[in-house]
PDB file of C-alpha atoms in Angstrom:
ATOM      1  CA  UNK A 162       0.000   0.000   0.000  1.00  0.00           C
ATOM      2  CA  UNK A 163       0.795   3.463  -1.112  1.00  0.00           C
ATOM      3  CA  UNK A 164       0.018   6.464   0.471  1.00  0.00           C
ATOM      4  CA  UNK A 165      -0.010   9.923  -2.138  1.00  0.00           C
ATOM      5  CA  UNK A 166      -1.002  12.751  -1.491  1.00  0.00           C
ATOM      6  CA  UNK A 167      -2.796  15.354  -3.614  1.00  0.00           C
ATOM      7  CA  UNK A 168      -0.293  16.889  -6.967  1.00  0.00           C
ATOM      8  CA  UNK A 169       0.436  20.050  -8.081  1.00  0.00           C
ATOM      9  CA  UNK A 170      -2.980  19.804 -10.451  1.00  0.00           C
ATOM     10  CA  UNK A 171      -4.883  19.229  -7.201  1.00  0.00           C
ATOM     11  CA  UNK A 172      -5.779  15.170  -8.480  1.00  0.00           C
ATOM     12  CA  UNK A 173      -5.597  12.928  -5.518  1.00  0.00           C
ATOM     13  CA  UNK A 174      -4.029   9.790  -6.272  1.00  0.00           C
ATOM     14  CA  UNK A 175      -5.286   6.373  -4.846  1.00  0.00           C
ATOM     15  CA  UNK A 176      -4.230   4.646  -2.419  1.00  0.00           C
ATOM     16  CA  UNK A 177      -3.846   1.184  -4.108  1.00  0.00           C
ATOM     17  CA  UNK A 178      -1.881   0.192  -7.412  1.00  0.00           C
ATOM     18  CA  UNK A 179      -5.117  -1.660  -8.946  1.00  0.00           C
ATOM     19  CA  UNK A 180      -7.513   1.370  -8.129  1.00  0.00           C
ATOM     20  CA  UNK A 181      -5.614   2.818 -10.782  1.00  0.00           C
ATOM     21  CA  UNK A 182      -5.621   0.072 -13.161  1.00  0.00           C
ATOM     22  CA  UNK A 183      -9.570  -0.020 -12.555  1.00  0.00           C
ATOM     23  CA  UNK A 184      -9.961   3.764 -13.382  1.00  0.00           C
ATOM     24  CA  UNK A 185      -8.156   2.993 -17.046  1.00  0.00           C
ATOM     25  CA  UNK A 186     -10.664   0.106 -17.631  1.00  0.00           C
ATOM     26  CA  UNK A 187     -13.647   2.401 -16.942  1.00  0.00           C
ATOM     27  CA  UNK A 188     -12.353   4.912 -18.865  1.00  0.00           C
ATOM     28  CA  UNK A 189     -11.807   3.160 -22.325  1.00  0.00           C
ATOM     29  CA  UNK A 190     -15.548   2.490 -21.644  1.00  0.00           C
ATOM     30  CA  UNK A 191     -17.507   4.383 -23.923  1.00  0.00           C
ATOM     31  CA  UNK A 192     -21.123   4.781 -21.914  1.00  0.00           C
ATOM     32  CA  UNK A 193     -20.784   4.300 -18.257  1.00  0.00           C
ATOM     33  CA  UNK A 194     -24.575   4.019 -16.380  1.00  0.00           C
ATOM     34  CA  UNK A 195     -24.750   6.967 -14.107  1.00  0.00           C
ATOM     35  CA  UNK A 196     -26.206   5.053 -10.312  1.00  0.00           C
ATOM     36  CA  UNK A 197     -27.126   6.954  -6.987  1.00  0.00           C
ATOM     37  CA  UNK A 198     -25.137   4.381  -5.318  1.00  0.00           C
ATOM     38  CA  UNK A 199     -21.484   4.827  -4.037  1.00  0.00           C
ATOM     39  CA  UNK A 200     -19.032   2.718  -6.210  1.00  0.00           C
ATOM     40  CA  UNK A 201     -18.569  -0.542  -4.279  1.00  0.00           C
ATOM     41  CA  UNK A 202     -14.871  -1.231  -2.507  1.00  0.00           C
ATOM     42  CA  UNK A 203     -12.539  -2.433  -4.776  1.00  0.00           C
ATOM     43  CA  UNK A 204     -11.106  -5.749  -3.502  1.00  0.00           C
ATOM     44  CA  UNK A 205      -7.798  -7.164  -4.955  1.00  0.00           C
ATOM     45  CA  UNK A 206      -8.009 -10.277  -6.969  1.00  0.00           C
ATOM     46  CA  UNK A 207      -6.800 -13.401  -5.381  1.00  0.00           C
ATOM     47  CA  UNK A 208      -5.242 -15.986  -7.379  1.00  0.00           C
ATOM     48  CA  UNK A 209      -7.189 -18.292  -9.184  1.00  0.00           C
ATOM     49  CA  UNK A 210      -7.846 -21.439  -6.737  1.00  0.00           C
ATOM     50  CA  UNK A 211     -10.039 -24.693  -7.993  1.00  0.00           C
ATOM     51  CA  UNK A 212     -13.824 -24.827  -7.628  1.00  0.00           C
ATOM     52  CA  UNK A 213     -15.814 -27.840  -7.481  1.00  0.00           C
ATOM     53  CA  UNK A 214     -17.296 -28.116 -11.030  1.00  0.00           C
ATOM     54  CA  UNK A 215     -20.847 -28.613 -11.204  1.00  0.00           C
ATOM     55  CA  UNK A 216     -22.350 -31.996 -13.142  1.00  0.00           C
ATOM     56  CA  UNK A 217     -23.638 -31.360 -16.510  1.00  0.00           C
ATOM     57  CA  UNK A 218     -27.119 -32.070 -15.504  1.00  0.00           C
ATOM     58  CA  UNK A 219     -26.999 -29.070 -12.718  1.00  0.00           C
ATOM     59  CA  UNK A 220     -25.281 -27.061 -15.524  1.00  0.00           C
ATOM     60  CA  UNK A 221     -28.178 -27.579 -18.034  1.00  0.00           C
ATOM     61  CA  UNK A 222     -30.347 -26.871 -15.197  1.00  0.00           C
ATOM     62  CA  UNK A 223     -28.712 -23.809 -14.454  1.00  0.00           C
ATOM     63  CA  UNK A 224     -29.075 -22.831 -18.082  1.00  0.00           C
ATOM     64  CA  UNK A 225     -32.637 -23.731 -18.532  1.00  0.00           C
ATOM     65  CA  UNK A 226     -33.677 -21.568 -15.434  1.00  0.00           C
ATOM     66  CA  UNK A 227     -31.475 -18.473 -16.482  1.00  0.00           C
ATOM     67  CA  UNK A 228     -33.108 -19.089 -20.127  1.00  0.00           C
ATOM     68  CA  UNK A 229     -37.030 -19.158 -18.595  1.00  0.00           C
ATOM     69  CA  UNK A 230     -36.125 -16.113 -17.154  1.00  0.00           C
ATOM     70  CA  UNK A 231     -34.724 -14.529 -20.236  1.00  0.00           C
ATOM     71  CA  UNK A 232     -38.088 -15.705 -22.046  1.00  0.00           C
ATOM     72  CA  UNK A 233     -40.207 -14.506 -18.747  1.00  0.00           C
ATOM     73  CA  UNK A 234     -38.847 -11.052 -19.070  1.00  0.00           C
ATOM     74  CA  UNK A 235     -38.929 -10.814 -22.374  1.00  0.00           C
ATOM     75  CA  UNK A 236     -42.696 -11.710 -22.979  1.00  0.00           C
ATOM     76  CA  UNK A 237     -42.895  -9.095 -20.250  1.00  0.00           C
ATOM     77  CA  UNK A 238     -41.562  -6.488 -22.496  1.00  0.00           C
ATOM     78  CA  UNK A 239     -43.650  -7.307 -25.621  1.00  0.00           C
ATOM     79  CA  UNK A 240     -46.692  -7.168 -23.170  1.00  0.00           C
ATOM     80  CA  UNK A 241     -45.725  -3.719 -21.875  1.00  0.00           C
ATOM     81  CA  UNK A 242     -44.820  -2.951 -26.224  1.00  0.00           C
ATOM     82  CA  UNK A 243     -48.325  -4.163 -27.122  1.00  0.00           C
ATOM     83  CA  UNK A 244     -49.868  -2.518 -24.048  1.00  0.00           C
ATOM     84  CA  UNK A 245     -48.550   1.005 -25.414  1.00  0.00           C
ATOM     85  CA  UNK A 246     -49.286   0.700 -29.136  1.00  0.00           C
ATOM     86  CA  UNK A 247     -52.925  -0.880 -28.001  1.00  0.00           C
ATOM     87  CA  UNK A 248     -52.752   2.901 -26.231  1.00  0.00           C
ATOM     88  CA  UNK A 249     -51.589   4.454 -29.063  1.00  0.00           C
ATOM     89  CA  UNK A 250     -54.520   3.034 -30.723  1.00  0.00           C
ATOM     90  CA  UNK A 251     -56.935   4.142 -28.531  1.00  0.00           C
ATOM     91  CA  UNK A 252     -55.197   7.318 -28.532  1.00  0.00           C
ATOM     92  CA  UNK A 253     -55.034   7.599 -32.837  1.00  0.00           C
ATOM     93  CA  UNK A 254     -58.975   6.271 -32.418  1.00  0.00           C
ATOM     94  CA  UNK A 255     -60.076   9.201 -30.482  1.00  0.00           C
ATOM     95  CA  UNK A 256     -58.544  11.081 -32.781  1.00  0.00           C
ATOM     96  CA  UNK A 257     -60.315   9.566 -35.562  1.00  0.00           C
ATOM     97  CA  UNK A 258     -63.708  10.192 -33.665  1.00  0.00           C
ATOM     98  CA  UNK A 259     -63.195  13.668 -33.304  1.00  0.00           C
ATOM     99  CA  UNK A 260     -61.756  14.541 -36.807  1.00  0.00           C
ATOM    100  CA  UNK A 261     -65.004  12.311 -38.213  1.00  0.00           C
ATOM    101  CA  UNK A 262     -67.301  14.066 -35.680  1.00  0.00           C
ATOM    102  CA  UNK A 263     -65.771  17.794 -37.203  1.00  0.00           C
ATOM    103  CA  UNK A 264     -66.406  16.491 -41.104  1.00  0.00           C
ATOM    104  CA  UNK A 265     -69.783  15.242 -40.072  1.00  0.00           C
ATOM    105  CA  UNK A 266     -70.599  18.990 -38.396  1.00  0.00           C
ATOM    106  CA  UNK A 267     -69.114  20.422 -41.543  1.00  0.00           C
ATOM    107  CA  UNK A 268     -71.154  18.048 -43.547  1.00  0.00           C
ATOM    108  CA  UNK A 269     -74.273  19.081 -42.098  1.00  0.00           C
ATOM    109  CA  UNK A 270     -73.416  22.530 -42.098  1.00  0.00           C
ATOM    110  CA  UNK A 271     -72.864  22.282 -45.765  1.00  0.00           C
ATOM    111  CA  UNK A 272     -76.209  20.177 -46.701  1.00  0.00           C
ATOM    112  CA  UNK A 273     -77.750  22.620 -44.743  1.00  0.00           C
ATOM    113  CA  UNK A 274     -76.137  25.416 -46.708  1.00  0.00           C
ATOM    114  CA  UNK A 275     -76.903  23.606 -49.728  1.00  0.00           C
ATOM    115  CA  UNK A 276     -80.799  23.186 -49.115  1.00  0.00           C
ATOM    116  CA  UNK A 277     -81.097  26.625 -48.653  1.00  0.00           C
ATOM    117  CA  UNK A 278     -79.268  27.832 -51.389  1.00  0.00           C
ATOM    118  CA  UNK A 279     -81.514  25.473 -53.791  1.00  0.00           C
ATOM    119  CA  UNK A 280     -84.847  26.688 -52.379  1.00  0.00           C
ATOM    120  CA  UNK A 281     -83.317  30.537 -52.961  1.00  0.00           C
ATOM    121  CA  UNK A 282     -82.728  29.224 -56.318  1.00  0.00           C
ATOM    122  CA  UNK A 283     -86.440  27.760 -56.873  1.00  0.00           C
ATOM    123  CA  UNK A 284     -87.756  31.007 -55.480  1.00  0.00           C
ATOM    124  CA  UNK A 285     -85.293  32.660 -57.569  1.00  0.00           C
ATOM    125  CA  UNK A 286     -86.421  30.801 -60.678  1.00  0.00           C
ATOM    126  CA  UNK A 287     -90.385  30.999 -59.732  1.00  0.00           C
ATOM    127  CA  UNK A 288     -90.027  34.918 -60.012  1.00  0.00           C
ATOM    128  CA  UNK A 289     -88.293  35.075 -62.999  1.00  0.00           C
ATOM    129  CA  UNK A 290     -91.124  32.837 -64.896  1.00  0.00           C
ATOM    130  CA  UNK A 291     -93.932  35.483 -63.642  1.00  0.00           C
ATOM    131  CA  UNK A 292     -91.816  38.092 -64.670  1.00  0.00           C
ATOM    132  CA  UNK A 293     -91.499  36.595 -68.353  1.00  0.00           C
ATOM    133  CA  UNK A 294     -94.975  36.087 -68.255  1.00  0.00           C
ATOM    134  CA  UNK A 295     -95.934  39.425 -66.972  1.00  0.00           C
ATOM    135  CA  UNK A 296     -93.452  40.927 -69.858  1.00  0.00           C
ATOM    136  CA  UNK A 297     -95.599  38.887 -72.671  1.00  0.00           C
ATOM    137  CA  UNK A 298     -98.384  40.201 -71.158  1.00  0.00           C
ATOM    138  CA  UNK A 299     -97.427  44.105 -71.229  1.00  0.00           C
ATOM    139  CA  UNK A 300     -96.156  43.558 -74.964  1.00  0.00           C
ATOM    140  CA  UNK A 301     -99.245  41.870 -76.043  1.00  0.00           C
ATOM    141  CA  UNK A 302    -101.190  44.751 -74.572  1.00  0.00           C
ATOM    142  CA  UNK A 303     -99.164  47.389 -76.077  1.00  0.00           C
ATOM    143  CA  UNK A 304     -99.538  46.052 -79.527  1.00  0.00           C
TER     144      UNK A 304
END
């Protein structure tokens, strides 16, 4: 163990040769995940000792555990996926209602428009043939 003080440039230097080794592997990492939690101590690697190996059959048990959990969460994402587009649907749908319910207003509006304008016209068309008639009327009387 090494005890440094702080440099010239104010950097305090650890207290341990593989707390700086550490640092340089977390640096050459491109995205680091930002955590609340205070880094965990750093405890220096032992050398390797022997393990009992596991049987093949606790192995593949292993496996098919860590794999049902893999599929478990995973069906629990496209759940959550289909729950939010199923929102989005609903969501686009109201939409849809409200834009139909505005061109069915218009519509009406519009028919309504529309009738009107065609019993102006009939009116319109009524008084023009008693005109013409009244104006073959005054010519036959002034002959």
């Amino acid at each position: 163990m090494r005890r440094v003080g702080k440099s010239c440039s104010r950097i305090e230097t650890p207290l341990f040769e593989n707390m700086l080794e550490i640092r340089e592997e977390i640096a050459d990492d491109v995205a680091l995940p930002t955590s609340p939690l205070p880094p965990s101590p750093i405890i220096p690697s032992s050398p390797p000792h022997q393990s009992p190996k596991a049987s093949p059959s606790q192995a593949a048990e292993g496996l098919s555990i860590l794999i049902q959990q893999v599929f478990d969460k995973c069906s629990a994402l496209v759940l959550r996926v289909e729950g939010l587009e199923s929102a989005n649907t609903t969501q686009q749908l109201e939409i849809l209602k409200l834009k139909a319910r505005q061109v069915f207003d218009k519509c009406s509006a519009l028919v309504l428009r529309v009738e009107g304008l065609e019993s102006a016209n009939t009116t319109q068309q009524l008084e023009i043939l008693k005109l013409k008639a009244r104006v073959k009327k005054l010519e036959r009387l002034n002959k």
